PDB file of C-alpha atoms in Angstrom:
ATOM      1  CA  UNK A   1       0.000   0.000   0.000  1.00 70.00           C
ATOM      2  CA  UNK A   2       2.995   2.288   0.389  1.00 79.00           C
ATOM      3  CA  UNK A   3       2.052   3.659   3.810  1.00 82.00           C
ATOM      4  CA  UNK A   4       4.304   4.458   6.772  1.00 81.00           C
ATOM      5  CA  UNK A   5       4.443   2.328   9.920  1.00 76.00           C
ATOM      6  CA  UNK A   6       2.767   4.986  12.061  1.00 79.00           C
ATOM      7  CA  UNK A   7      -0.171   5.696   9.717  1.00 84.00           C
ATOM      8  CA  UNK A   8      -3.767   5.576  10.922  1.00 84.00           C
ATOM      9  CA  UNK A   9      -6.770   3.671   9.552  1.00 85.00           C
ATOM     10  CA  UNK A  10      -7.889   6.560   7.341  1.00 88.00           C
ATOM     11  CA  UNK A  11      -4.491   6.803   5.635  1.00 88.00           C
ATOM     12  CA  UNK A  12      -4.529   3.036   5.054  1.00 86.00           C
ATOM     13  CA  UNK A  13      -8.006   3.245   3.529  1.00 88.00           C
ATOM     14  CA  UNK A  14      -7.094   6.190   1.288  1.00 90.00           C
ATOM     15  CA  UNK A  15      -3.918   4.469   0.081  1.00 88.00           C
ATOM     16  CA  UNK A  16      -5.886   1.274  -0.566  1.00 85.00           C
ATOM     17  CA  UNK A  17      -8.533   3.065  -2.646  1.00 87.00           C
ATOM     18  CA  UNK A  18      -5.848   4.904  -4.632  1.00 88.00           C
ATOM     19  CA  UNK A  19      -3.931   1.674  -5.326  1.00 85.00           C
ATOM     20  CA  UNK A  20      -7.184  -0.145  -6.236  1.00 83.00           C
ATOM     21  CA  UNK A  21      -7.818   2.360  -9.000  1.00 82.00           C
ATOM     22  CA  UNK A  22      -4.285   1.834 -10.296  1.00 82.00           C
ATOM     23  CA  UNK A  23      -4.150  -1.980  -9.982  1.00 80.00           C
ATOM     24  CA  UNK A  24      -7.673  -3.171 -10.702  1.00 80.00           C
ATOM     25  CA  UNK A  25      -7.515  -5.721 -13.560  1.00 75.00           C
ATOM     26  CA  UNK A  26     -10.679  -4.345 -15.186  1.00 76.00           C
ATOM     27  CA  UNK A  27      -9.229  -0.825 -15.311  1.00 77.00           C
ATOM     28  CA  UNK A  28      -5.663  -1.715 -16.227  1.00 72.00           C
ATOM     29  CA  UNK A  29      -5.192  -4.834 -18.348  1.00 73.00           C
ATOM     30  CA  UNK A  30      -1.381  -4.689 -18.084  1.00 73.00           C
ATOM     31  CA  UNK A  31      -1.457  -5.628 -14.371  1.00 72.00           C
ATOM     32  CA  UNK A  32      -1.946  -9.227 -13.262  1.00 74.00           C
ATOM     33  CA  UNK A  33      -4.872 -10.104 -10.993  1.00 74.00           C
ATOM     34  CA  UNK A  34      -2.419 -11.488  -8.413  1.00 78.00           C
ATOM     35  CA  UNK A  35      -1.183  -7.924  -7.773  1.00 81.00           C
ATOM     36  CA  UNK A  36      -4.742  -6.849  -6.982  1.00 81.00           C
ATOM     37  CA  UNK A  37      -5.224  -9.902  -4.745  1.00 83.00           C
ATOM     38  CA  UNK A  38      -2.041  -9.017  -2.865  1.00 83.00           C
ATOM     39  CA  UNK A  39      -3.344  -5.468  -2.486  1.00 83.00           C
ATOM     40  CA  UNK A  40      -6.608  -6.756  -1.001  1.00 84.00           C
ATOM     41  CA  UNK A  41      -4.765  -9.043   1.377  1.00 85.00           C
ATOM     42  CA  UNK A  42      -2.427  -6.245   2.479  1.00 84.00           C
ATOM     43  CA  UNK A  43      -5.423  -4.023   3.196  1.00 85.00           C
ATOM     44  CA  UNK A  44      -7.179  -6.758   5.182  1.00 84.00           C
ATOM     45  CA  UNK A  45      -4.045  -7.236   7.327  1.00 84.00           C
ATOM     46  CA  UNK A  46      -3.371  -3.541   7.889  1.00 84.00           C
ATOM     47  CA  UNK A  47      -7.000  -2.646   8.598  1.00 83.00           C
ATOM     48  CA  UNK A  48      -7.313  -5.328  11.315  1.00 84.00           C
ATOM     49  CA  UNK A  49      -5.510  -4.142  14.459  1.00 82.00           C
ATOM     50  CA  UNK A  50      -4.610  -7.658  15.631  1.00 86.00           C
ATOM     51  CA  UNK A  51      -3.197  -8.726  12.268  1.00 84.00           C
ATOM     52  CA  UNK A  52      -1.435  -5.379  11.876  1.00 82.00           C
ATOM     53  CA  UNK A  53       0.206  -5.886  15.276  1.00 83.00           C
ATOM     54  CA  UNK A  54       1.407  -9.308  14.132  1.00 82.00           C
ATOM     55  CA  UNK A  55       2.770  -7.789  10.919  1.00 81.00           C
ATOM     56  CA  UNK A  56       4.564  -5.001  12.813  1.00 80.00           C
ATOM     57  CA  UNK A  57       6.028  -7.593  15.181  1.00 82.00           C
ATOM     58  CA  UNK A  58       7.191  -9.636  12.189  1.00 80.00           C
ATOM     59  CA  UNK A  59       8.874  -6.594  10.633  1.00 78.00           C
ATOM     60  CA  UNK A  60      10.607  -5.672  13.908  1.00 80.00           C
ATOM     61  CA  UNK A  61      11.954  -9.236  14.162  1.00 78.00           C
ATOM     62  CA  UNK A  62      13.163  -9.128  10.564  1.00 76.00           C
ATOM     63  CA  UNK A  63      14.855  -5.746  11.117  1.00 77.00           C
ATOM     64  CA  UNK A  64      16.556  -6.946  14.313  1.00 76.00           C
ATOM     65  CA  UNK A  65      17.917  -9.974  12.424  1.00 74.00           C
ATOM     66  CA  UNK A  66      18.963  -7.757   9.535  1.00 70.00           C
ATOM     67  CA  UNK A  67      16.978  -9.853   7.067  1.00 61.00           C
ATOM     68  CA  UNK A  68      14.345  -7.295   6.090  1.00 55.00           C
ATOM     69  CA  UNK A  69      14.289  -5.993   2.538  1.00 55.00           C
ATOM     70  CA  UNK A  70      13.658  -2.269   2.899  1.00 52.00           C
ATOM     71  CA  UNK A  71      13.346  -1.749  -0.846  1.00 48.00           C
ATOM     72  CA  UNK A  72      10.499  -4.186  -1.393  1.00 48.00           C
ATOM     73  CA  UNK A  73       7.593  -4.098   1.032  1.00 55.00           C
ATOM     74  CA  UNK A  74       5.691  -6.632  -1.093  1.00 51.00           C
ATOM     75  CA  UNK A  75       8.472  -9.172  -0.562  1.00 55.00           C
ATOM     76  CA  UNK A  76       8.322  -8.498   3.193  1.00 57.00           C
ATOM     77  CA  UNK A  77       4.571  -8.959   3.110  1.00 62.00           C
ATOM     78  CA  UNK A  78       4.978 -12.226   1.182  1.00 59.00           C
ATOM     79  CA  UNK A  79       7.376 -13.491   3.843  1.00 63.00           C
ATOM     80  CA  UNK A  80       4.907 -12.399   6.524  1.00 66.00           C
ATOM     81  CA  UNK A  81       2.067 -14.331   4.847  1.00 61.00           C
ATOM     82  CA  UNK A  82       4.284 -17.398   4.550  1.00 59.00           C
ATOM     83  CA  UNK A  83       5.238 -17.213   8.225  1.00 61.00           C
ATOM     84  CA  UNK A  84       1.588 -16.756   9.204  1.00 61.00           C
ATOM     85  CA  UNK A  85       0.576 -19.890   7.330  1.00 51.00           C
ATOM     86  CA  UNK A  86       3.421 -21.861   8.880  1.00 55.00           C
ATOM     87  CA  UNK A  87       2.674 -20.511  12.356  1.00 54.00           C
ATOM     88  CA  UNK A  88       6.231 -19.263  12.857  1.00 47.00           C
ATOM     89  CA  UNK A  89       5.285 -15.703  13.786  1.00 44.00           C
ATOM     90  CA  UNK A  90       3.236 -16.169  16.916  1.00 48.00           C
ATOM     91  CA  UNK A  91       4.326 -18.056  20.016  1.00 48.00           C
ATOM     92  CA  UNK A  92       0.816 -17.683  21.411  1.00 48.00           C
ATOM     93  CA  UNK A  93      -0.610 -19.390  18.355  1.00 50.00           C
ATOM     94  CA  UNK A  94       1.727 -22.352  18.857  1.00 48.00           C
ATOM     95  CA  UNK A  95       0.729 -22.573  22.518  1.00 48.00           C
ATOM     96  CA  UNK A  96      -2.984 -22.561  21.739  1.00 48.00           C
ATOM     97  CA  UNK A  97      -2.495 -25.088  18.936  1.00 52.00           C
ATOM     98  CA  UNK A  98      -0.739 -27.447  21.341  1.00 54.00           C
ATOM     99  CA  UNK A  99      -3.516 -27.055  23.919  1.00 60.00           C
ATOM    100  CA  UNK A 100      -6.515 -27.198  21.617  1.00 70.00           C
ATOM    101  CA  UNK A 101      -6.494 -30.987  21.028  1.00 76.00           C
ATOM    102  CA  UNK A 102      -6.495 -31.569  24.786  1.00 83.00           C
ATOM    103  CA  UNK A 103      -9.429 -29.289  25.529  1.00 87.00           C
ATOM    104  CA  UNK A 104     -12.099 -31.489  23.882  1.00 88.00           C
ATOM    105  CA  UNK A 105     -10.607 -34.591  25.500  1.00 90.00           C
ATOM    106  CA  UNK A 106     -10.589 -33.022  28.969  1.00 91.00           C
ATOM    107  CA  UNK A 107     -14.115 -31.721  28.444  1.00 93.00           C
ATOM    108  CA  UNK A 108     -15.309 -35.169  27.306  1.00 94.00           C
ATOM    109  CA  UNK A 109     -13.721 -36.887  30.303  1.00 95.00           C
ATOM    110  CA  UNK A 110     -15.300 -34.315  32.612  1.00 96.00           C
ATOM    111  CA  UNK A 111     -18.743 -34.924  31.072  1.00 96.00           C
ATOM    112  CA  UNK A 112     -18.279 -38.711  31.372  1.00 97.00           C
ATOM    113  CA  UNK A 113     -17.358 -38.391  35.054  1.00 97.00           C
ATOM    114  CA  UNK A 114     -20.442 -36.247  35.656  1.00 97.00           C
ATOM    115  CA  UNK A 115     -22.539 -38.882  33.875  1.00 96.00           C
ATOM    116  CA  UNK A 116     -21.156 -41.704  36.022  1.00 97.00           C
ATOM    117  CA  UNK A 117     -21.752 -39.716  39.223  1.00 97.00           C
ATOM    118  CA  UNK A 118     -25.304 -38.909  38.105  1.00 96.00           C
ATOM    119  CA  UNK A 119     -25.900 -42.587  37.291  1.00 96.00           C
ATOM    120  CA  UNK A 120     -24.850 -43.733  40.773  1.00 96.00           C
ATOM    121  CA  UNK A 121     -26.967 -41.036  42.432  1.00 96.00           C
ATOM    122  CA  UNK A 122     -30.024 -42.191  40.473  1.00 96.00           C
ATOM    123  CA  UNK A 123     -29.334 -45.850  41.328  1.00 95.00           C
ATOM    124  CA  UNK A 124     -29.097 -45.037  45.046  1.00 93.00           C
ATOM    125  CA  UNK A 125     -32.388 -43.103  44.856  1.00 95.00           C
ATOM    126  CA  UNK A 126     -34.084 -46.025  43.129  1.00 95.00           C
ATOM    127  CA  UNK A 127     -32.781 -48.406  45.790  1.00 94.00           C
ATOM    128  CA  UNK A 128     -34.176 -46.227  48.592  1.00 93.00           C
ATOM    129  CA  UNK A 129     -37.545 -45.963  46.808  1.00 94.00           C
ATOM    130  CA  UNK A 130     -37.606 -49.733  46.342  1.00 94.00           C
ATOM    131  CA  UNK A 131     -36.765 -50.297  50.013  1.00 94.00           C
ATOM    132  CA  UNK A 132     -39.581 -47.929  51.072  1.00 93.00           C
ATOM    133  CA  UNK A 133     -42.062 -49.772  48.872  1.00 94.00           C
ATOM    134  CA  UNK A 134     -40.941 -53.122  50.302  1.00 93.00           C
ATOM    135  CA  UNK A 135     -41.401 -51.805  53.865  1.00 94.00           C
ATOM    136  CA  UNK A 136     -44.891 -50.519  53.036  1.00 93.00           C
ATOM    137  CA  UNK A 137     -45.829 -53.847  51.471  1.00 93.00           C
ATOM    138  CA  UNK A 138     -44.551 -55.712  54.541  1.00 94.00           C
ATOM    139  CA  UNK A 139     -46.553 -53.404  56.838  1.00 93.00           C
ATOM    140  CA  UNK A 140     -49.688 -53.931  54.738  1.00 91.00           C
ATOM    141  CA  UNK A 141     -49.250 -57.723  54.833  1.00 92.00           C
ATOM    142  CA  UNK A 142     -48.645 -57.629  58.592  1.00 92.00           C
ATOM    143  CA  UNK A 143     -51.816 -55.526  59.177  1.00 89.00           C
ATOM    144  CA  UNK A 144     -53.807 -57.841  56.943  1.00 87.00           C
ATOM    145  CA  UNK A 145     -52.617 -60.884  58.888  1.00 86.00           C
ATOM    146  CA  UNK A 146     -53.356 -59.157  62.226  1.00 87.00           C
ATOM    147  CA  UNK A 147     -56.916 -58.327  61.150  1.00 82.00           C
ATOM    148  CA  UNK A 148     -57.336 -61.805  59.804  1.00 81.00           C
ATOM    149  CA  UNK A 149     -56.416 -63.181  63.220  1.00 81.00           C
ATOM    150  CA  UNK A 150     -58.649 -60.628  64.995  1.00 79.00           C
ATOM    151  CA  UNK A 151     -61.603 -61.440  62.790  1.00 72.00           C
ATOM    152  CA  UNK A 152     -61.083 -65.218  62.707  1.00 76.00           C
ATOM    153  CA  UNK A 153     -63.964 -65.748  65.179  1.00 78.00           C
ATOM    154  CA  UNK A 154     -66.429 -63.949  62.877  1.00 77.00           C
ATOM    155  CA  UNK A 155     -68.320 -66.009  60.341  1.00 80.00           C
ATOM    156  CA  UNK A 156     -68.220 -65.300  56.646  1.00 80.00           C
ATOM    157  CA  UNK A 157     -71.648 -63.611  56.626  1.00 85.00           C
ATOM    158  CA  UNK A 158     -70.719 -61.384  59.544  1.00 83.00           C
ATOM    159  CA  UNK A 159     -67.493 -60.434  57.796  1.00 80.00           C
ATOM    160  CA  UNK A 160     -69.425 -59.451  54.652  1.00 84.00           C
ATOM    161  CA  UNK A 161     -71.874 -57.357  56.707  1.00 86.00           C
ATOM    162  CA  UNK A 162     -68.972 -55.643  58.464  1.00 82.00           C
ATOM    163  CA  UNK A 163     -67.371 -54.801  55.091  1.00 82.00           C
ATOM    164  CA  UNK A 164     -70.669 -53.428  53.747  1.00 86.00           C
ATOM    165  CA  UNK A 165     -71.067 -51.193  56.778  1.00 86.00           C
ATOM    166  CA  UNK A 166     -67.587 -49.800  56.202  1.00 81.00           C
ATOM    167  CA  UNK A 167     -68.273 -49.181  52.493  1.00 82.00           C
ATOM    168  CA  UNK A 168     -71.713 -47.525  52.899  1.00 80.00           C
ATOM    169  CA  UNK A 169     -70.430 -44.084  54.002  1.00 76.00           C
ATOM    170  CA  UNK A 170     -68.429 -43.862  50.776  1.00 73.00           C
ATOM    171  CA  UNK A 171     -71.360 -44.909  48.573  1.00 69.00           C
ATOM    172  CA  UNK A 172     -73.513 -41.985  49.806  1.00 63.00           C
ATOM    173  CA  UNK A 173     -71.156 -39.452  48.242  1.00 54.00           C
TER     174      UNK A 173
END
């Protein structure tokens, strides 16, 4: 784009629009479309503050090593793109790449552990419910047997009359 390192977003935009008019393949048939694509990519990097910071960091590293080509910014940008694709520019990127495969595994193990804990909690609840039902059934059988013993001296007809007298209050409703 031909802008200085300390330029602002407006200067980048103005330089981009000016260069677009010069390099657009529809307006100038002598220029290859790859030049226009490089121009678009340069603008997308310089207009994004995070990517621009990475590019500035890359240039500072190249200057400190003495391997920067001050005469050709497009060659520097090409090297920057290559290093971005290879992940050589950002230590943070390498750290996150090395952690990212572990995150789904850890999350999956965590979810499985929660599932196992939930399973055992539900099983213990079902056991306590089953035990309560067994106790109630035992109490009902015991009461039935006690009444059977209490009413063993009553004849069958008397037992039926007694049952009818107990049912009659409910039939009135």
